[in-house]
Amino acid sequence: MSIDDFYKTIAYACLYKATKGRQADDIKAEEITISMFRERYPRELFQDIRTFGMVVELYQDGIYYIKGKVPFRTQIIVTNQLNQQKHESLRVLSQKLIEEDARNFLKKMEVLTEPGGRELIDSVLHVSVAANQEVYEKVKGGTIMYETIKNLFKEEYEEIKAQTVKEAEELKAQKMKEAEELKAQIIKEAEEEAKRIKEAACLFRDGK
């Protein structure tokens, strides 16, 4: 991640604030938090941030607040520095997720029932699975784990299933149409051939 990536992310947040509200300042700047994730400590990026007059403040293990010339609350999270017990939901966002963290996170999901918290955790898992498919393929070997992941992606599964059924039905209808057209063509050609034979027979008889 470079300093340009840093500013690009802030620009996206500014665009979100400016375009997603129903009226001017509908989305407050203090309601927005920017979180950027890095696998390792971004030493060069932090140096550039300080050069541009901002402050890098260590909040907790692996969590760094960027303060000063930034329009929104901004934090950079270094996943390999996060505490395993305190930051399970953040550790699973690593692109080098370990199976133990994945299992612990899924177990935590199973007992979470509050709608708001559940939606947040589901969003985290979507990102985590996308970045660590092989790990989750191993983890979902257990029945409960498998059901958790399957339920999470139930909507996507149903959409894919519906699309597959639709495409199959369209293909079937197309094949049936082609078969009917072929049948009609064969019948037409057979009738024309029979007509030619009949005409030839009449000519032969008359000539005879």
PDB file of N, CA and C in Angstrom, residues 10 14 17 25 30-31 40 50 52 59 69 90 101 112 115 119 127 130 143-144 156 158 198-199 202:
ATOM      1  N   ILE A  10      -9.288   7.433   0.949  1.00  0.00           N
ATOM      2  CA  ILE A  10      -9.962   8.598   1.538  1.00  0.00           C
ATOM      3  C   ILE A  10     -10.881   9.258   0.504  1.00  0.00           C
ATOM      4  N   CYS A  14     -14.845  10.118   0.705  1.00  0.00           N
ATOM      5  CA  CYS A  14     -15.392  11.458   0.427  1.00  0.00           C
ATOM      6  C   CYS A  14     -16.507  11.370  -0.610  1.00  0.00           C
ATOM      7  N   LYS A  17     -19.651  10.009   1.033  1.00  0.00           N
ATOM      8  CA  LYS A  17     -20.340  11.040   1.832  1.00  0.00           C
ATOM      9  C   LYS A  17     -21.076  12.035   0.945  1.00  0.00           C
ATOM     10  N   ASP A  25     -25.036  17.168   3.597  1.00  0.00           N
ATOM     11  CA  ASP A  25     -24.489  16.755   4.894  1.00  0.00           C
ATOM     12  C   ASP A  25     -25.394  15.754   5.613  1.00  0.00           C
ATOM     13  N   GLU A  30     -18.355  12.489  11.008  1.00  0.00           N
ATOM     14  CA  GLU A  30     -18.016  11.725  12.218  1.00  0.00           C
ATOM     15  C   GLU A  30     -18.643  10.337  12.235  1.00  0.00           C
ATOM     16  N   GLU A  31     -19.547  10.066  11.296  1.00  0.00           N
ATOM     17  CA  GLU A  31     -20.177   8.751  11.221  1.00  0.00           C
ATOM     18  C   GLU A  31     -19.378   7.781  10.349  1.00  0.00           C
ATOM     19  N   ARG A  40       1.474  -6.910   6.845  1.00  0.00           N
ATOM     20  CA  ARG A  40       2.691  -6.580   7.584  1.00  0.00           C
ATOM     21  C   ARG A  40       2.752  -5.076   7.874  1.00  0.00           C
ATOM     22  N   ARG A  50       3.545  10.564   7.921  1.00  0.00           N
ATOM     23  CA  ARG A  50       4.129  11.552   8.838  1.00  0.00           C
ATOM     24  C   ARG A  50       4.709  12.732   8.064  1.00  0.00           C
ATOM     25  N   PHE A  52       3.612  13.977   5.399  1.00  0.00           N
ATOM     26  CA  PHE A  52       2.497  14.824   4.960  1.00  0.00           C
ATOM     27  C   PHE A  52       1.801  15.512   6.132  1.00  0.00           C
ATOM     28  N   TYR A  59      -2.886   2.401  18.760  1.00  0.00           N
ATOM     29  CA  TYR A  59      -4.026   2.315  19.674  1.00  0.00           C
ATOM     30  C   TYR A  59      -3.989   1.002  20.448  1.00  0.00           C
ATOM     31  N   LYS A  69      -4.462  15.653   9.445  1.00  0.00           N
ATOM     32  CA  LYS A  69      -5.055  16.128   8.197  1.00  0.00           C
ATOM     33  C   LYS A  69      -5.849  15.040   7.467  1.00  0.00           C
ATOM     34  N   LEU A  90     -11.088  -9.303  13.280  1.00  0.00           N
ATOM     35  CA  LEU A  90     -10.157  -8.575  12.425  1.00  0.00           C
ATOM     36  C   LEU A  90      -9.097  -9.510  11.847  1.00  0.00           C
ATOM     37  N   ASP A 101      -7.909 -19.663  13.617  1.00  0.00           N
ATOM     38  CA  ASP A 101      -8.658 -18.402  13.662  1.00  0.00           C
ATOM     39  C   ASP A 101      -9.998 -18.537  12.948  1.00  0.00           C
ATOM     40  N   LEU A 112     -24.044 -15.865  17.958  1.00  0.00           N
ATOM     41  CA  LEU A 112     -24.416 -14.464  17.787  1.00  0.00           C
ATOM     42  C   LEU A 112     -25.799 -14.382  17.154  1.00  0.00           C
ATOM     43  N   PRO A 115     -29.409  -8.968  15.417  1.00  0.00           N
ATOM     44  CA  PRO A 115     -29.426  -8.649  13.982  1.00  0.00           C
ATOM     45  C   PRO A 115     -28.279  -7.760  13.527  1.00  0.00           C
ATOM     46  N   GLU A 119     -25.250  -9.059  11.102  1.00  0.00           N
ATOM     47  CA  GLU A 119     -25.010  -8.496   9.771  1.00  0.00           C
ATOM     48  C   GLU A 119     -23.551  -8.085   9.609  1.00  0.00           C
ATOM     49  N   VAL A 127     -15.934 -11.289   3.220  1.00  0.00           N
ATOM     50  CA  VAL A 127     -14.616 -10.825   2.782  1.00  0.00           C
ATOM     51  C   VAL A 127     -13.558 -11.879   3.088  1.00  0.00           C
ATOM     52  N   ALA A 130     -13.758 -14.931   0.741  1.00  0.00           N
ATOM     53  CA  ALA A 130     -13.284 -14.569  -0.594  1.00  0.00           C
ATOM     54  C   ALA A 130     -11.760 -14.569  -0.666  1.00  0.00           C
ATOM     55  N   THR A 143     -19.757 -30.649  10.511  1.00  0.00           N
ATOM     56  CA  THR A 143     -21.142 -30.401  10.119  1.00  0.00           C
ATOM     57  C   THR A 143     -21.599 -29.002  10.486  1.00  0.00           C
ATOM     58  N   ILE A 144     -21.330 -28.588  11.730  1.00  0.00           N
ATOM     59  CA  ILE A 144     -21.771 -27.266  12.186  1.00  0.00           C
ATOM     60  C   ILE A 144     -21.089 -26.171  11.384  1.00  0.00           C
ATOM     61  N   GLU A 156     -26.923 -16.340  -2.026  1.00  0.00           N
ATOM     62  CA  GLU A 156     -26.168 -16.456  -3.262  1.00  0.00           C
ATOM     63  C   GLU A 156     -26.410 -17.812  -3.917  1.00  0.00           C
ATOM     64  N   GLU A 158     -29.105 -19.709  -3.672  1.00  0.00           N
ATOM     65  CA  GLU A 158     -30.448 -19.739  -4.251  1.00  0.00           C
ATOM     66  C   GLU A 158     -30.483 -18.972  -5.569  1.00  0.00           C
ATOM     67  N   LYS A 198     -45.413 -39.067 -56.938  1.00  0.00           N
ATOM     68  CA  LYS A 198     -46.766 -39.224 -57.480  1.00  0.00           C
ATOM     69  C   LYS A 198     -46.862 -38.611 -58.873  1.00  0.00           C
ATOM     70  N   GLU A 199     -46.260 -37.400 -59.022  1.00  0.00           N
ATOM     71  CA  GLU A 199     -46.289 -36.738 -60.324  1.00  0.00           C
ATOM     72  C   GLU A 199     -45.510 -37.538 -61.360  1.00  0.00           C
ATOM     73  N   CYS A 202     -47.584 -40.465 -62.463  1.00  0.00           N
ATOM     74  CA  CYS A 202     -48.653 -40.057 -63.377  1.00  0.00           C
ATOM     75  C   CYS A 202     -48.106 -39.844 -64.786  1.00  0.00           C
TER      76      CYS A 202
END
